mmCIF file of C-alpha atoms in Angstrom:
data_model
loop_
_atom_site.group_PDB
_atom_site.id
_atom_site.type_symbol
_atom_site.label_atom_id
_atom_site.label_comp_id
_atom_site.label_asym_id
_atom_site.label_seq_id
_atom_site.Cartn_x
_atom_site.Cartn_y
_atom_site.Cartn_z
ATOM 1 C CA LEU A 416 -0.026 0.026 -0.060
ATOM 2 C CA ALA A 417 1.288 3.474 -0.842
ATOM 3 C CA LEU A 418 -0.143 6.472 0.896
ATOM 4 C CA PHE A 419 0.590 10.023 0.173
ATOM 5 C CA ALA A 420 -0.802 12.897 1.991
ATOM 6 C CA ALA A 421 -0.711 16.732 1.733
ATOM 7 C CA THR A 422 -2.424 19.673 3.089
ATOM 8 C CA ASP A 423 -4.664 19.688 -0.039
ATOM 9 C CA ARG A 424 -4.980 15.934 -1.115
ATOM 10 C CA HIS A 425 -4.650 12.461 0.044
ATOM 11 C CA LEU A 426 -3.697 9.540 -2.137
ATOM 12 C CA HIS A 427 -3.738 5.857 -1.731
ATOM 13 C CA TYR A 428 -2.549 2.799 -4.047
ATOM 14 C CA ARG A 429 -2.616 -0.818 -3.910
ATOM 15 C CA VAL A 430 0.672 -1.711 -5.742
ATOM 16 C CA PRO A 431 1.751 -5.425 -6.906
ATOM 17 C CA LEU A 432 5.249 -4.766 -4.961
ATOM 18 C CA SER A 433 6.649 -5.554 -1.796
ATOM 19 C CA LEU A 434 7.737 -2.263 -0.207
ATOM 20 C CA VAL A 435 9.590 -1.524 2.810
ATOM 21 C CA GLU A 436 7.528 0.206 5.344
ATOM 22 C CA GLU A 437 8.663 3.733 5.735
ATOM 23 C CA ALA A 438 7.404 7.365 6.512
ATOM 24 C CA THR A 439 8.731 10.344 4.723
ATOM 25 C CA VAL A 440 8.198 14.003 5.387
ATOM 26 C CA ALA A 441 9.412 16.121 2.655
ATOM 27 C CA ARG A 442 8.344 18.987 0.284
ATOM 28 C CA GLY A 443 7.098 16.256 -2.293
ATOM 29 C CA PHE A 444 6.110 12.819 -2.569
ATOM 30 C CA ARG A 445 8.930 10.044 -2.387
ATOM 31 C CA ILE A 446 8.043 7.876 -5.351
ATOM 32 C CA ARG A 447 11.500 6.051 -5.930
ATOM 33 C CA PRO A 448 10.093 2.881 -4.430
ATOM 34 C CA LEU A 449 7.464 2.562 -7.164
ATOM 35 C CA VAL A 450 9.715 3.186 -10.266
ATOM 36 C CA PRO A 451 9.983 -0.384 -10.665
ATOM 37 C CA LEU A 452 6.064 -0.293 -11.777
ATOM 38 C CA LEU A 453 7.495 1.847 -14.533
ATOM 39 C CA TRP A 454 10.077 -0.617 -15.987
ATOM 40 C CA GLY A 455 8.459 -2.603 -18.722
ATOM 41 C CA ASP A 456 6.133 -5.637 -17.802
ATOM 42 C CA GLY A 457 8.979 -8.033 -16.771
ATOM 43 C CA ARG A 458 7.826 -10.691 -19.083
ATOM 44 C CA PHE A 459 9.368 -13.938 -18.735
ATOM 45 C CA PHE A 460 9.014 -17.786 -19.471
ATOM 46 C CA ILE A 461 8.970 -20.544 -17.078
ATOM 47 C CA MET A 462 9.667 -24.057 -18.661
ATOM 48 C CA VAL A 463 8.848 -27.169 -16.395
ATOM 49 C CA LEU A 464 10.919 -30.016 -17.593
ATOM 50 C CA SER A 465 10.638 -33.461 -16.110
ATOM 51 C CA GLN A 466 10.951 -36.977 -17.633
ATOM 52 C CA ASN A 467 7.111 -37.211 -17.761
ATOM 53 C CA SER A 468 6.082 -33.665 -18.700
ATOM 54 C CA VAL A 469 6.920 -30.584 -20.285
ATOM 55 C CA ARG A 470 5.043 -27.169 -19.610
ATOM 56 C CA VAL A 471 5.961 -23.562 -20.614
ATOM 57 C CA PHE A 472 4.236 -20.674 -19.063
ATOM 58 C CA GLU A 473 4.594 -16.919 -19.983
ATOM 59 C CA ALA A 474 4.492 -14.631 -16.883
ATOM 60 C CA THR A 475 4.923 -11.121 -15.952
ATOM 61 C CA ARG A 476 5.224 -9.414 -12.422
ATOM 62 C CA ARG A 477 1.675 -10.052 -11.536
ATOM 63 C CA THR A 478 0.168 -12.762 -14.153
ATOM 64 C CA ILE A 479 1.135 -16.261 -15.239
ATOM 65 C CA GLY A 480 -0.478 -18.400 -18.028
ATOM 66 C CA GLU A 481 0.427 -21.732 -19.879
ATOM 67 C CA VAL A 482 1.769 -21.401 -23.179
ATOM 68 C CA ASP A 483 0.722 -23.657 -26.183
ATOM 69 C CA THR A 484 3.256 -26.369 -26.174
ATOM 70 C CA SER A 485 1.789 -28.419 -29.083
ATOM 71 C CA ALA A 486 5.486 -28.189 -31.051
ATOM 72 C CA ILE A 487 7.161 -29.624 -27.845
ATOM 73 C CA VAL A 488 7.241 -33.245 -26.934
ATOM 74 C CA LYS A 489 5.225 -34.253 -23.953
ATOM 75 C CA SER A 490 7.720 -36.616 -22.253
ATOM 76 C CA MET A 491 10.887 -38.488 -22.593
ATOM 77 C CA GLY A 492 8.929 -41.554 -23.449
ATOM 78 C CA ASP A 493 7.578 -39.762 -26.460
ATOM 79 C CA ALA A 494 10.681 -38.153 -27.524
ATOM 80 C CA LEU A 495 12.458 -41.398 -27.621
ATOM 81 C CA ALA A 496 9.550 -43.676 -28.978
ATOM 82 C CA MET A 497 11.139 -43.882 -32.471
ATOM 83 C CA GLU A 498 14.295 -45.318 -31.095
ATOM 84 C CA GLU A 499 14.698 -49.053 -30.897
ATOM 85 C CA SER A 500 13.329 -50.059 -27.817
ATOM 86 C CA GLU A 501 14.036 -53.665 -28.008
ATOM 87 C CA ARG A 502 17.107 -54.868 -25.913
ATOM 88 C CA GLN A 503 19.996 -56.213 -28.030
ATOM 89 C CA LEU A 504 20.953 -59.656 -27.132
ATOM 90 C CA GLN A 505 24.156 -61.474 -27.852
ATOM 91 C CA TYR A 506 24.547 -65.193 -27.122
ATOM 92 C CA HIS A 507 27.248 -67.817 -26.905
ATOM 93 C CA SER A 508 27.007 -71.724 -26.631
ATOM 94 C CA SER A 509 28.402 -73.350 -23.787
ATOM 95 C CA GLY A 510 29.056 -76.566 -25.842
ATOM 96 C CA SER A 511 26.430 -78.360 -23.488
ATOM 97 C CA GLY A 512 23.484 -77.562 -25.483
ATOM 98 C CA THR A 513 22.828 -74.452 -23.415
ATOM 99 C CA VAL A 514 22.584 -71.017 -24.730
ATOM 100 C CA HIS A 515 23.705 -68.086 -22.583
ATOM 101 C CA PHE A 516 22.100 -64.630 -23.268
ATOM 102 C CA HIS A 517 24.055 -61.510 -22.515
ATOM 103 C CA GLY A 518 21.957 -58.425 -22.997
ATOM 104 C CA HIS A 519 22.616 -54.440 -22.964
ATOM 105 C CA GLY A 520 20.443 -51.626 -23.436
ATOM 106 C CA ALA A 521 17.935 -49.565 -21.825
ATOM 107 C CA GLY A 522 16.990 -51.131 -18.332
ATOM 108 C CA GLU A 523 15.120 -49.457 -15.379
ATOM 109 C CA GLU A 524 17.904 -46.803 -15.446
ATOM 110 C CA ILE A 525 17.760 -43.898 -17.613
ATOM 111 C CA ASP A 526 21.290 -43.322 -19.487
ATOM 112 C CA LYS A 527 22.678 -40.013 -19.789
ATOM 113 C CA GLY A 528 22.553 -40.371 -23.766
ATOM 114 C CA ALA A 529 19.008 -40.873 -23.702
ATOM 115 C CA VAL A 530 18.242 -37.774 -21.346
ATOM 116 C CA GLU A 531 20.491 -35.671 -23.642
ATOM 117 C CA ARG A 532 18.816 -36.771 -26.852
ATOM 118 C CA TYR A 533 15.292 -35.909 -24.987
ATOM 119 C CA LEU A 534 16.571 -32.410 -24.037
ATOM 120 C CA ARG A 535 17.534 -31.888 -27.635
ATOM 121 C CA VAL A 536 13.952 -32.789 -28.928
ATOM 122 C CA VAL A 537 12.650 -30.391 -26.189
ATOM 123 C CA ASP A 538 15.036 -27.576 -27.321
ATOM 124 C CA ARG A 539 13.978 -27.705 -30.751
ATOM 125 C CA GLY A 540 10.168 -27.797 -29.998
ATOM 126 C CA LEU A 541 10.967 -24.827 -27.365
ATOM 127 C CA ARG A 542 12.725 -22.614 -30.136
ATOM 128 C CA GLU A 543 9.675 -23.204 -32.530
ATOM 129 C CA THR A 544 7.219 -22.252 -29.551
ATOM 130 C CA LEU A 545 8.927 -19.313 -28.462
ATOM 131 C CA ASP A 546 10.223 -18.251 -31.958
ATOM 132 C CA ALA A 547 12.319 -15.236 -31.848
ATOM 133 C CA SER A 548 11.593 -14.335 -28.286
ATOM 134 C CA THR A 549 14.419 -13.304 -26.102
ATOM 135 C CA GLN A 550 12.856 -12.952 -22.768
ATOM 136 C CA PRO A 551 14.559 -14.743 -20.123
ATOM 137 C CA LEU A 552 13.598 -18.394 -19.406
ATOM 138 C CA VAL A 553 13.554 -19.934 -15.871
ATOM 139 C CA LEU A 554 14.213 -23.514 -15.840
ATOM 140 C CA ALA A 555 12.025 -25.545 -13.367
ATOM 141 C CA SER A 556 13.379 -29.076 -13.074
ATOM 142 C CA VAL A 557 15.416 -31.678 -11.179
ATOM 143 C CA ASP A 558 19.046 -30.816 -10.684
ATOM 144 C CA TYR A 559 20.419 -33.229 -13.007
ATOM 145 C CA TYR A 560 18.523 -31.803 -15.999
ATOM 146 C CA GLN A 561 19.724 -28.057 -15.663
ATOM 147 C CA PRO A 562 23.525 -28.130 -16.530
ATOM 148 C CA LEU A 563 22.548 -30.516 -19.268
ATOM 149 C CA PHE A 564 19.827 -28.619 -21.107
ATOM 150 C CA ARG A 565 21.814 -25.381 -20.354
ATOM 151 C CA SER A 566 24.982 -26.730 -22.345
ATOM 152 C CA MET A 567 22.827 -27.801 -25.240
ATOM 153 C CA THR A 568 20.088 -25.246 -25.649
ATOM 154 C CA HIS A 569 20.167 -22.595 -28.600
ATOM 155 C CA TYR A 570 17.713 -20.504 -26.552
ATOM 156 C CA PRO A 571 19.596 -17.352 -26.155
ATOM 157 C CA ASN A 572 18.238 -16.262 -22.337
ATOM 158 C CA VAL A 573 18.240 -19.109 -20.021
ATOM 159 C CA TRP A 574 18.128 -17.502 -16.536
ATOM 160 C CA ASP A 575 21.092 -18.291 -14.301
ATOM 161 C CA GLN A 576 18.991 -19.257 -11.227
ATOM 162 C CA ALA A 577 16.466 -21.954 -11.617
ATOM 163 C CA ILE A 578 13.547 -23.788 -9.808
ATOM 164 C CA THR A 579 15.002 -27.095 -8.237
ATOM 165 C CA GLY A 580 12.837 -29.943 -7.372
ATOM 166 C CA ALA A 581 9.933 -31.937 -8.800
ATOM 167 C CA PRO A 582 8.049 -29.239 -10.397
ATOM 168 C CA GLU A 583 5.602 -31.081 -12.552
ATOM 169 C CA ARG A 584 3.186 -31.205 -9.306
ATOM 170 C CA TRP A 585 3.498 -27.534 -8.637
ATOM 171 C CA ARG A 586 0.651 -25.098 -9.460
ATOM 172 C CA PRO A 587 1.331 -22.096 -11.878
ATOM 173 C CA GLU A 588 0.936 -19.590 -9.049
ATOM 174 C CA GLU A 589 3.628 -21.685 -6.728
ATOM 175 C CA LEU A 590 6.036 -21.689 -9.893
ATOM 176 C CA HIS A 591 5.528 -17.894 -10.543
ATOM 177 C CA GLU A 592 6.062 -17.063 -6.850
ATOM 178 C CA MET A 593 9.056 -19.206 -6.940
#
C-alpha cells in the first residue's frame, strides 16, 4: 500500500510490489520505491521440465499463463519412442547345448545419452514455440537436467537461477512465486 498525504490532497494506491515500510516527510512525494512499476512488464518464461512432462508458462510480475506447447514433445517416452526399444542380445553356446544370453540396452535406469537426446528434442520444440523471443527463461526441473539443458540449448536467455525440485506437481501460482 502506498499512501501520499498533503494539506490539499490524500492519495492511496495498492501496488503489486513488496515495499519496505517507511514514512517520509518532505516537500514532495517520495515515489522512488514505485519506479519498478514503470519498467516494462517484466515478461519471462518458465519451462517445467521432467521426464514425464514439459510445460511452458509466460509470466509477468503479476500474471502467469500456460503457453501452447503443441510443438514440444510431452515426455521422454514420446521423444524416444522412435528409437529402437528392444534390448539387443548377444549369445554364446557353452558346448552343452545350453545357450547363454547377455543383454545390453535400456533397463530401468535412464542413461545420460537418452536424457541428452530428450533434451535436444525439447529444445527444438521450445525454439519453435517461443520463436524469436529473447525474454528470460527460468528452468524448473530436477538438478540433473539443468546443466545438461543449459549446455545444449539454443535459446538465447536461459536464466542463471532455476527452480529446483519436482515441479510437475506444482501449481502455476507456486511456480510464479518461486
